[in-house]
Short mmCIF file of C-alpha atoms and ligand atoms in Angstrom, two decimals:
data_model
loop_
_atom_site.label_atom_id
_atom_site.label_comp_id
_atom_site.label_asym_id
_atom_site.label_seq_id
_atom_site.Cartn_x
_atom_site.Cartn_y
_atom_site.Cartn_z
CA MET A 1 8.51 17.46 22.84
CA LYS A 2 10.93 14.62 23.54
CA SER A 3 13.82 13.78 21.20
CA LEU A 4 13.10 14.07 17.47
CA ARG A 5 13.36 10.30 17.13
CA GLU A 6 11.00 9.56 19.99
CA ASP A 7 8.50 12.07 18.64
CA ALA A 8 8.80 10.56 15.15
CA LEU A 9 8.02 7.08 16.43
CA ARG A 10 5.07 8.42 18.41
CA ILE A 11 3.67 10.16 15.31
CA ILE A 12 3.97 6.92 13.34
CA GLU A 13 2.35 4.76 16.01
CA ASP A 14 -0.56 7.08 16.75
CA SER A 15 -1.38 7.95 13.17
CA ILE A 16 -1.35 4.30 12.03
CA SER A 17 -3.69 3.48 14.94
CA SER A 18 -6.07 6.14 13.63
CA VAL A 19 -6.41 4.36 10.28
CA LEU A 20 -7.11 0.87 11.57
CA PRO A 21 -10.28 -0.02 9.67
CA GLU A 22 -12.64 -1.20 12.46
CA LYS A 23 -14.37 2.10 13.26
CA ALA A 24 -14.75 3.13 9.64
CA VAL A 25 -16.35 -0.22 8.70
CA GLU A 26 -18.75 0.01 11.62
CA GLN A 27 -19.74 3.61 10.84
CA GLU A 28 -20.44 2.78 7.21
CA LEU A 29 -22.42 -0.37 7.97
CA LYS A 30 -24.63 1.55 10.40
CA LYS A 31 -25.72 3.74 7.48
CA LEU A 32 -26.56 0.82 5.15
CA ASP A 33 -29.46 -1.62 5.04
CA LEU A 34 -27.97 -4.79 3.59
CA GLY A 35 -30.93 -7.07 4.37
CA ASP A 36 -30.53 -10.21 6.46
CA LYS A 37 -28.95 -12.61 3.99
CA ILE A 38 -25.45 -11.24 3.75
CA TYR A 39 -22.42 -13.11 2.42
CA LEU A 40 -19.05 -11.58 3.09
CA VAL A 41 -15.87 -11.67 1.01
CA ALA A 42 -12.85 -9.75 2.34
CA ILE A 43 -9.54 -9.45 0.48
CA GLY A 44 -6.28 -7.63 1.12
CA LYS A 45 -3.89 -6.86 3.93
CA ALA A 46 -6.66 -5.31 6.04
CA ALA A 47 -9.16 -8.10 5.27
CA TRP A 48 -9.14 -9.72 8.70
CA ARG A 49 -9.75 -6.54 10.66
CA MET A 50 -12.41 -5.37 8.19
CA ALA A 51 -14.19 -8.74 8.31
CA LYS A 52 -14.06 -8.94 12.11
CA SER A 53 -15.61 -5.52 12.42
CA ALA A 54 -18.34 -6.33 9.87
CA LYS A 55 -19.18 -9.62 11.57
CA ASP A 56 -19.33 -7.96 15.02
CA CYS A 57 -21.69 -5.37 13.55
CA LEU A 58 -23.98 -7.56 11.42
CA LYS A 59 -23.85 -10.68 13.63
CA GLU A 60 -26.16 -13.51 12.47
CA LYS A 61 -27.23 -11.59 9.37
CA VAL A 62 -23.91 -12.82 7.94
CA LYS A 63 -24.67 -16.27 6.54
CA GLY A 64 -21.14 -17.13 5.45
CA GLY A 65 -18.01 -15.75 3.91
CA VAL A 66 -14.39 -15.97 2.90
CA VAL A 67 -11.49 -13.83 4.15
CA ILE A 68 -8.19 -13.83 2.23
CA THR A 69 -5.22 -11.99 3.67
CA LYS A 70 -1.43 -12.05 3.55
CA TYR A 71 0.59 -14.55 5.60
CA GLY A 72 0.86 -13.36 9.20
CA HIS A 73 -2.05 -10.92 8.84
CA SER A 74 -4.95 -12.92 10.29
CA GLN A 75 -5.62 -12.87 14.00
CA GLY A 76 -7.55 -16.09 14.50
CA PRO A 77 -10.97 -17.50 13.66
CA ILE A 78 -14.08 -15.38 13.08
CA GLU A 79 -17.29 -17.34 13.66
CA GLY A 80 -19.04 -18.32 10.43
CA LEU A 81 -16.22 -17.18 8.12
CA LYS A 82 -13.46 -19.13 6.40
CA ILE A 83 -10.12 -17.42 6.94
CA TYR A 84 -7.23 -17.97 4.53
CA GLU A 85 -3.70 -16.60 4.19
CA ALA A 86 -1.79 -16.46 0.91
CA GLY A 87 1.28 -15.06 -0.87
CA HIS A 88 1.99 -11.34 -1.31
CA PRO A 89 3.29 -9.52 -3.36
CA ILE A 90 3.63 -12.66 -5.50
CA PRO A 91 0.54 -14.92 -5.46
CA ASP A 92 0.83 -18.64 -4.69
CA GLU A 93 -1.23 -21.86 -4.61
CA ASN A 94 -3.16 -20.63 -1.56
CA THR A 95 -4.16 -17.53 -3.49
CA ILE A 96 -5.80 -19.71 -6.11
CA SER A 97 -7.45 -22.21 -3.78
CA SER A 98 -8.96 -19.56 -1.51
CA THR A 99 -10.09 -17.41 -4.45
CA LYS A 100 -11.88 -20.49 -5.82
CA GLU A 101 -13.86 -20.64 -2.54
CA ALA A 102 -14.89 -17.00 -2.92
CA VAL A 103 -15.87 -17.58 -6.55
CA GLU A 104 -18.02 -20.60 -5.59
CA LEU A 105 -19.74 -18.47 -2.99
CA ALA A 106 -20.35 -15.59 -5.44
CA LYS A 107 -21.71 -17.85 -8.17
CA GLY A 108 -24.17 -19.45 -5.73
CA LEU A 109 -25.87 -16.16 -4.78
CA SER A 110 -29.45 -15.29 -5.76
CA LYS A 111 -31.16 -11.92 -6.17
CA ASP A 112 -32.32 -11.97 -2.53
CA ASP A 113 -28.74 -12.20 -1.27
CA THR A 114 -26.30 -9.41 -0.63
CA MET A 115 -22.57 -9.65 -0.95
CA LEU A 116 -20.55 -7.42 1.37
CA PHE A 117 -17.19 -7.10 -0.37
CA LEU A 118 -14.43 -5.67 1.83
CA VAL A 119 -11.47 -4.56 -0.24
CA SER A 120 -7.99 -3.44 0.76
CA GLY A 121 -4.63 -3.16 -0.94
CA GLY A 122 -2.74 -6.37 -1.43
CA GLY A 123 -5.86 -7.86 -2.97
CA SER A 124 -4.27 -8.15 -6.40
CA ALA A 125 -1.83 -10.80 -5.20
CA LEU A 126 -4.21 -12.40 -2.71
CA PHE A 127 -7.28 -12.72 -4.95
CA GLU A 128 -6.54 -14.35 -8.26
CA LEU A 129 -7.78 -16.93 -10.69
CA PRO A 130 -6.02 -16.76 -14.06
CA VAL A 131 -7.94 -16.75 -17.35
CA ASP A 132 -7.78 -19.87 -19.55
CA GLY A 133 -4.36 -20.35 -21.10
CA VAL A 134 -2.54 -18.49 -18.29
CA SER A 135 -1.00 -20.44 -15.41
CA LEU A 136 -0.15 -19.47 -11.83
CA GLU A 137 3.49 -19.68 -12.88
CA ASP A 138 2.81 -17.10 -15.61
CA ILE A 139 1.12 -14.80 -13.10
CA LYS A 140 4.08 -15.13 -10.72
CA ASN A 141 6.59 -14.32 -13.47
CA VAL A 142 4.68 -11.34 -14.85
CA THR A 143 4.01 -9.98 -11.34
CA ASP A 144 7.69 -10.18 -10.49
CA MET A 145 8.62 -8.40 -13.72
CA LEU A 146 6.02 -5.66 -13.12
CA LEU A 147 7.06 -5.04 -9.51
CA ARG A 148 10.69 -4.55 -10.49
CA CYS A 149 10.31 -2.41 -13.59
CA GLY A 150 9.34 0.84 -11.84
CA ALA A 151 5.75 0.89 -13.15
CA ASN A 152 3.19 2.48 -10.83
CA ILE A 153 0.29 0.50 -9.39
CA VAL A 154 -2.26 1.77 -11.93
CA GLU A 155 -0.03 0.52 -14.75
CA ILE A 156 0.76 -2.77 -12.99
CA ASN A 157 -2.91 -3.48 -12.35
CA ALA A 158 -3.99 -2.58 -15.90
CA ILE A 159 -2.01 -5.64 -16.94
CA ARG A 160 -2.99 -7.89 -14.02
CA LYS A 161 -6.72 -7.27 -14.66
CA ARG A 162 -6.55 -8.83 -18.09
CA MET A 163 -4.83 -12.04 -17.02
CA SER A 164 -7.49 -12.62 -14.36
CA ARG A 165 -11.00 -14.04 -14.10
CA VAL A 166 -11.80 -12.03 -10.95
CA LYS A 167 -10.09 -8.63 -11.36
CA GLY A 168 -11.31 -5.58 -13.30
CA GLY A 169 -15.01 -5.91 -12.33
CA LYS A 170 -15.27 -9.58 -13.25
CA PHE A 171 -15.88 -10.81 -9.68
CA ALA A 172 -18.96 -8.57 -9.34
CA LEU A 173 -20.39 -10.11 -12.52
CA MET A 174 -20.05 -13.57 -10.95
CA ALA A 175 -22.11 -12.42 -7.93
CA SER A 176 -24.95 -11.12 -10.12
CA PRO A 177 -27.98 -11.13 -9.67
CA ALA A 178 -27.05 -10.50 -6.00
CA ARG A 179 -26.34 -6.90 -4.97
CA VAL A 180 -22.72 -6.16 -4.08
CA TYR A 181 -21.80 -3.53 -1.47
CA SER A 182 -18.15 -2.80 -1.56
CA LEU A 183 -16.29 -1.02 1.24
CA VAL A 184 -12.81 -0.03 0.16
CA LEU A 185 -9.72 0.99 2.13
CA SER A 186 -7.66 2.87 -0.42
CA ASP A 187 -3.94 2.36 -0.92
CA VAL A 188 -3.88 3.85 -4.41
CA LEU A 189 -3.04 7.53 -4.83
CA GLY A 190 -6.06 9.49 -5.99
CA ASP A 191 -8.28 6.64 -4.67
CA ARG A 192 -8.73 5.07 -8.10
CA LEU A 193 -11.32 2.43 -7.32
CA ASP A 194 -10.60 0.37 -10.40
CA SER A 195 -6.95 0.08 -9.36
CA ILE A 196 -7.27 -0.73 -5.64
CA ALA A 197 -6.69 -4.51 -5.47
CA SER A 198 -7.28 -4.38 -9.27
CA GLY A 199 -10.97 -3.50 -8.73
CA PRO A 200 -12.70 -6.92 -8.68
CA ALA A 201 -16.05 -5.13 -8.25
CA TYR A 202 -15.47 -1.89 -10.12
CA PRO A 203 -15.74 -1.07 -13.83
CA ASP A 204 -12.29 -0.87 -15.37
CA SER A 205 -11.22 2.52 -16.70
CA THR A 206 -8.12 1.19 -18.46
CA ARG A 207 -8.22 -0.04 -22.06
CA CYS A 208 -6.22 -2.54 -24.07
CA GLU A 209 -4.46 0.31 -25.86
CA ASP A 210 -3.21 1.60 -22.44
CA VAL A 211 -1.76 -1.84 -21.83
CA ARG A 212 0.11 -1.74 -25.13
CA LYS A 213 1.63 1.63 -24.14
CA ILE A 214 2.71 0.27 -20.72
CA ILE A 215 4.41 -2.71 -22.37
CA ARG A 216 6.34 -0.34 -24.65
CA LYS A 217 7.14 2.18 -21.88
CA TYR A 218 8.83 -0.42 -19.65
CA ASP A 219 10.06 -2.57 -22.51
CA LEU A 220 8.37 -5.64 -21.03
CA LYS A 221 9.29 -8.92 -22.71
CA LEU A 222 6.12 -10.99 -22.42
CA PRO A 223 5.47 -14.40 -23.98
CA LYS A 224 2.95 -14.65 -26.84
CA HIS A 225 0.19 -16.37 -24.86
CA ILE A 226 0.30 -13.60 -22.23
CA LEU A 227 0.13 -10.92 -24.93
CA GLN A 228 -2.89 -12.77 -26.30
CA SER A 229 -4.68 -12.58 -22.90
CA LEU A 230 -3.96 -8.85 -22.72
CA ARG A 231 -6.06 -8.24 -25.85
CA GLU A 232 -9.30 -9.13 -24.03
CA GLU A 233 -11.26 -6.01 -22.92
CA THR A 234 -12.64 -5.69 -19.35
CA PRO A 235 -16.21 -4.73 -18.20
CA LYS A 236 -16.85 -0.99 -18.48
CA SER A 237 -20.09 -0.91 -16.49
CA LEU A 238 -21.63 -2.91 -13.63
CA ASP A 239 -25.23 -2.48 -12.48
CA ASN A 240 -25.23 -4.53 -9.24
CA VAL A 241 -22.51 -2.73 -7.27
CA GLU A 242 -22.34 0.16 -4.78
CA THR A 243 -18.94 1.28 -3.54
CA ARG A 244 -17.74 3.44 -0.62
CA ILE A 245 -14.21 4.45 0.31
CA ILE A 246 -13.67 4.17 4.07
CA GLY A 247 -10.07 5.34 4.46
CA SER A 248 -7.06 6.60 2.57
CA VAL A 249 -3.65 8.23 2.87
CA SER A 250 -5.23 11.66 3.53
CA LYS A 251 -6.55 10.41 6.85
CA VAL A 252 -3.16 9.14 8.05
CA CYS A 253 -1.54 12.46 7.04
CA GLU A 254 -4.21 14.50 8.89
CA SER A 255 -3.65 12.32 11.90
CA ALA A 256 0.13 12.70 11.76
CA LYS A 257 -0.34 16.47 11.58
CA ASN A 258 -2.60 16.46 14.65
CA VAL A 259 -0.17 14.30 16.65
CA ALA A 260 2.75 16.56 15.67
CA VAL A 261 0.82 19.67 16.75
CA SER A 262 -0.08 18.01 20.07
CA LEU A 263 3.64 17.35 20.62
CA GLY A 264 4.46 21.06 20.09
CA TYR A 265 5.43 21.19 16.40
CA ASN A 266 4.16 23.58 13.75
CA ALA A 267 2.88 21.17 11.14
CA MET A 268 1.75 21.09 7.53
CA ILE A 269 0.84 18.49 4.93
CA LEU A 270 2.90 19.13 1.82
CA THR A 271 1.30 16.53 -0.45
CA THR A 272 -0.68 13.30 -0.25
CA THR A 273 0.42 12.15 -3.72
CA LEU A 274 4.20 11.71 -3.60
CA ASP A 275 4.83 9.22 -6.40
CA CYS A 276 8.31 9.73 -7.84
CA GLU A 277 11.37 7.46 -7.59
CA ALA A 278 12.11 6.81 -3.88
CA SER A 279 15.72 7.99 -3.89
CA GLU A 280 14.76 11.22 -5.71
CA ALA A 281 12.06 11.84 -3.12
CA GLY A 282 14.70 11.40 -0.40
CA LEU A 283 16.95 14.06 -1.91
CA PHE A 284 13.98 16.40 -2.33
CA LEU A 285 12.96 15.98 1.32
CA ALA A 286 16.52 16.62 2.47
CA SER A 287 16.58 19.88 0.50
CA ILE A 288 13.35 20.97 2.22
CA ALA A 289 14.89 20.15 5.61
CA ARG A 290 17.97 22.25 4.80
CA GLU A 291 15.74 25.16 3.82
CA GLU A 292 14.12 24.90 7.24
CA VAL A 293 17.41 24.99 9.11
CA GLU A 294 19.03 27.69 6.97
CA LYS A 295 16.04 29.90 6.07
CA GLU A 296 13.29 28.93 8.54
CA ARG A 297 10.76 28.18 5.79
CA PRO A 298 8.17 27.05 4.89
CA LEU A 299 7.37 26.77 8.66
CA GLU A 300 8.80 28.18 11.85
CA ARG A 301 10.65 25.52 13.80
CA PRO A 302 10.08 23.22 15.62
CA CYS A 303 8.16 21.86 12.68
CA ALA A 304 6.78 18.76 11.02
CA ILE A 305 6.42 18.59 7.25
CA ILE A 306 4.22 15.67 6.31
CA LEU A 307 3.78 13.84 3.03
CA GLY A 308 1.71 10.87 1.96
CA GLY A 309 2.16 8.77 -1.12
CA GLU A 310 3.79 5.76 -2.68
CA THR A 311 7.15 6.18 -4.34
CA VAL A 312 8.52 3.67 -6.84
CA VAL A 313 11.81 1.82 -7.10
CA HIS A 314 13.48 0.49 -10.21
CA VAL A 315 15.02 -2.58 -8.60
CA LYS A 316 18.34 -3.16 -10.37
CA GLY A 317 20.54 -4.50 -7.57
CA THR A 318 20.48 -7.71 -5.58
CA GLY A 319 20.22 -6.17 -2.11
CA LYS A 320 17.37 -6.09 0.37
CA GLY A 321 15.12 -3.10 0.98
CA GLY A 322 11.91 -1.27 0.27
CA ARG A 323 10.79 2.08 -1.11
CA ASN A 324 10.53 3.74 2.33
CA GLN A 325 13.95 2.51 3.42
CA GLU A 326 15.45 3.60 0.12
CA LEU A 327 13.86 7.07 0.46
CA VAL A 328 15.31 7.77 3.91
CA LEU A 329 18.72 6.33 3.09
CA SER A 330 18.90 8.64 0.10
CA ALA A 331 17.76 11.57 2.29
CA ALA A 332 20.55 10.87 4.79
CA ARG A 333 23.04 12.15 2.20
CA GLY A 334 21.34 15.54 2.09
CA ILE A 335 20.99 16.14 5.84
CA ARG A 336 24.53 15.09 6.72
CA ASN A 337 25.68 17.13 9.75
CA TYR A 338 22.31 18.78 10.30
CA PRO A 339 21.75 17.75 13.93
CA GLY A 340 18.24 19.14 14.27
CA VAL A 341 16.63 17.08 11.51
CA VAL A 342 14.98 13.66 11.34
CA ILE A 343 13.38 12.14 8.23
CA ALA A 344 11.14 9.06 8.51
CA SER A 345 9.12 7.03 6.01
CA VAL A 346 6.88 4.00 6.64
CA GLY A 347 4.38 1.79 4.87
CA THR A 348 1.18 1.94 6.94
CA ASP A 349 0.71 -1.80 6.35
CA GLY A 350 3.85 -2.44 8.41
CA THR A 351 5.86 -4.03 5.59
CA ASP A 352 8.25 -2.21 3.28
CA GLY A 353 9.34 -4.34 0.34
CA PRO A 354 10.27 -7.96 1.02
CA THR A 355 11.62 -7.13 4.52
CA ASP A 356 10.50 -7.31 8.15
CA ALA A 357 10.70 -3.51 8.49
CA ALA A 358 7.88 -1.01 7.95
CA GLY A 359 10.32 1.67 6.85
CA GLY A 360 13.25 3.72 8.06
CA ILE A 361 14.40 6.77 9.98
CA VAL A 362 17.56 8.87 9.54
CA ASP A 363 19.08 11.98 11.07
CA GLY A 364 22.06 14.31 10.66
CA LYS A 365 24.46 11.70 12.01
CA THR A 366 23.36 8.78 9.83
CA ALA A 367 25.60 9.48 6.83
CA TYR A 368 28.66 9.92 9.04
CA THR A 369 27.97 6.79 11.10
CA LEU A 370 27.57 4.73 7.93
CA GLU A 371 30.87 6.04 6.61
CA GLU A 372 32.54 5.05 9.89
CA ALA A 373 31.07 1.57 9.45
CA GLY A 374 32.55 1.37 5.94
CA ILE A 375 29.23 1.60 4.10
CA ASP A 376 28.95 3.87 1.07
CA ILE A 377 25.38 5.14 0.72
CA ASP A 378 25.56 5.44 -3.07
CA ASP A 379 26.78 1.84 -3.36
CA ALA A 380 24.00 0.64 -1.04
CA LEU A 381 21.40 2.52 -3.10
CA ASN A 382 22.78 1.19 -6.38
CA ASP A 383 22.47 -2.34 -5.02
CA ASN A 384 18.96 -1.59 -3.56
CA ASP A 385 20.40 -2.64 -0.20
CA SER A 386 18.84 -0.01 2.05
CA TYR A 387 17.83 -2.60 4.69
CA HIS A 388 21.37 -3.66 5.60
CA ALA A 389 22.66 -0.07 5.61
CA LEU A 390 19.88 1.16 7.91
CA GLN A 391 20.25 -1.90 10.13
CA LYS A 392 23.82 -0.76 10.91
CA VAL A 393 22.65 2.65 12.18
CA ASN A 394 19.50 1.73 14.11
CA GLY A 395 17.54 3.16 11.19
CA LEU A 396 14.91 0.46 10.67
CA ILE A 397 11.36 0.94 11.91
CA LYS A 398 9.59 -2.31 12.75
CA THR A 399 5.89 -2.41 13.57
CA GLY A 400 4.90 -5.89 12.36
CA PRO A 401 1.75 -6.27 10.22
CA THR A 402 -0.62 -3.48 11.25
CA GLY A 403 -3.86 -4.80 9.72
CA THR A 404 -4.42 -1.63 7.75
CA ASN A 405 -3.07 -0.38 4.39
CA VAL A 406 -3.30 3.23 3.24
CA ASN A 407 -0.01 3.87 1.41
CA ASP A 408 3.06 5.44 2.98
CA LEU A 409 3.56 8.17 5.57
CA ILE A 410 6.68 10.29 5.14
CA PHE A 411 7.76 13.27 7.25
CA ILE A 412 10.53 15.66 8.27
CA LEU A 413 10.88 16.81 11.87
CA CYS A 414 13.10 19.82 12.63
CA ASP A 415 13.88 21.21 16.07
CA GLU A 416 15.33 24.64 16.75
CA THR A 417 19.00 23.69 16.49
CA LYS A 418 20.26 26.68 14.57
CA VAL A 419 23.36 25.61 12.77
CA ARG A 420 24.81 22.94 10.65
CA GLU A 421 27.71 21.09 12.29
CA ASN A 422 30.91 20.61 10.34
N1 ADP B 501 15.69 -4.42 -2.55
C1 ADP B 501 14.69 -3.58 -2.74
N2 ADP B 501 14.83 -2.26 -2.49
C2 ADP B 501 13.82 -1.38 -2.68
N3 ADP B 501 12.59 -1.75 -3.08
C3 ADP B 501 12.38 -3.05 -3.33
C4 ADP B 501 13.39 -4.03 -3.19
N4 ADP B 501 12.89 -5.24 -3.53
C5 ADP B 501 11.59 -5.02 -3.88
N5 ADP B 501 11.29 -3.71 -3.76
C6 ADP B 501 10.01 -3.04 -4.04
O1 ADP B 501 9.08 -3.46 -3.08
C7 ADP B 501 7.78 -3.42 -3.67
C8 ADP B 501 6.85 -4.34 -2.91
O2 ADP B 501 6.87 -3.88 -1.60
P1 ADP B 501 5.64 -3.78 -0.64
O3 ADP B 501 6.03 -2.91 0.50
O4 ADP B 501 5.14 -5.14 -0.34
O5 ADP B 501 4.62 -2.99 -1.55
P2 ADP B 501 3.10 -2.71 -1.24
O6 ADP B 501 3.02 -2.25 0.19
O7 ADP B 501 2.75 -1.63 -2.21
O8 ADP B 501 2.44 -3.98 -1.47
C9 ADP B 501 8.00 -3.81 -5.09
O9 ADP B 501 7.14 -3.05 -5.89
C10 ADP B 501 9.45 -3.43 -5.39
O10 ADP B 501 9.51 -2.29 -6.21
O1 2PG B 502 -3.41 -5.06 -4.38
C1 2PG B 502 -2.99 -4.15 -5.09
O2 2PG B 502 -3.20 -4.05 -6.30
C2 2PG B 502 -2.21 -3.00 -4.50
C3 2PG B 502 -3.02 -1.73 -4.63
O3 2PG B 502 -4.27 -1.83 -4.03
O4 2PG B 502 -1.90 -3.23 -3.16
P1 2PG B 502 -0.41 -3.59 -2.68
O5 2PG B 502 0.47 -2.53 -3.27
O6 2PG B 502 -0.47 -3.53 -1.18
O7 2PG B 502 -0.11 -4.93 -3.21
MG1 MG B 503 1.17 -0.72 -2.91
#
């Protein structure tokens, strides 16, 4: 064991490394016979790494392909593949132009061809061609509204699928009669295949009536022509697709547990489906940490309590931040003056909200130090300004784009410091 902070950063670094997609893609491809006329389409934040691994594995069997990832997420050319970067979480012109390339490729396939479709989270913004009557501007506006309203990703994508010509199974139909093998890195809790990147090659389980409920639940004010597009039902079965999940939040949590144990902590995974409001989750985690210090449960210290998930934020303020930063800032209130506690939360993709941080880390001193600096945590949370608050107390974690994407890793570390300081 080193300091709690050093150990926390080590756990984050090592467990994210364990979910980089290369090995998983290679292992899966070794099991499959995809023939020798393979066309590759890769979408999402992990698209580049997934495509590179597939190309290294399948070599000249890959006859062409398109890779679409977020700005800053590609790592150079891959022989025989076209590599594009585009806007995320809001799509842009490059989203549309590169998706058109993938659509052209899919439509040109015959029954002797195979499409290898590599899917990772972020695909909803990066892979998009709107249905007739809906413009890119419409998609941008609706996406922005959905991301701010506090809806979860299943709800958000139920709406996005219907405004799109490629989401909700429709891309797989374009590739028919070719076979489609889809390898999916999951960043949706419960691994819902129709929700990950809005399931371009998976039958949609959501229905138009679900969409109507979502609109009512979040009181979404949508223009008439958008409402019209949302009445169109999506494909409910596809007969040319096989799908495998090659990684998810469970793996990063298992890994974090193993690293913590190797560093000398007793460790447990509490949940892999944390999905409540970020600031509520922060308070809940702080109460667990206090129980550790005061009552030595649920584990004997030193201990690591690990959670995976994806919290949500109702963005009401004008500040800068992300769900992981908001979670830890909120937690800082509840572990004030508990010197033997650290709470950390990161997006495994390396980006938390529209910021350059992957997440945040706080300890028993954070609340006090912020007060000294004249920052009120409640005010910062109300303005969704977790980034600037954490910046003041060395509480931001920056990894840069990691090239993977399996939701968020959240954990508490407690050492054996017995008492609370006053
Ligand atoms: N100032 C803010 N504070 C907290 N969360 C924010 C803020 N601005 C945007 N967000 C949240 O960030 C989310 C997008 O962040 P991102 O980390 O890119 O998500 P994902 O990794 O799921 O793609 C939006 O859904 C929105 O709720
Ligand atoms: O693309 C998407 O629909 C989501 C879920 O897969 O990913 P992200 O939250 O990273 O945008
Ligand atoms: Mg997400």
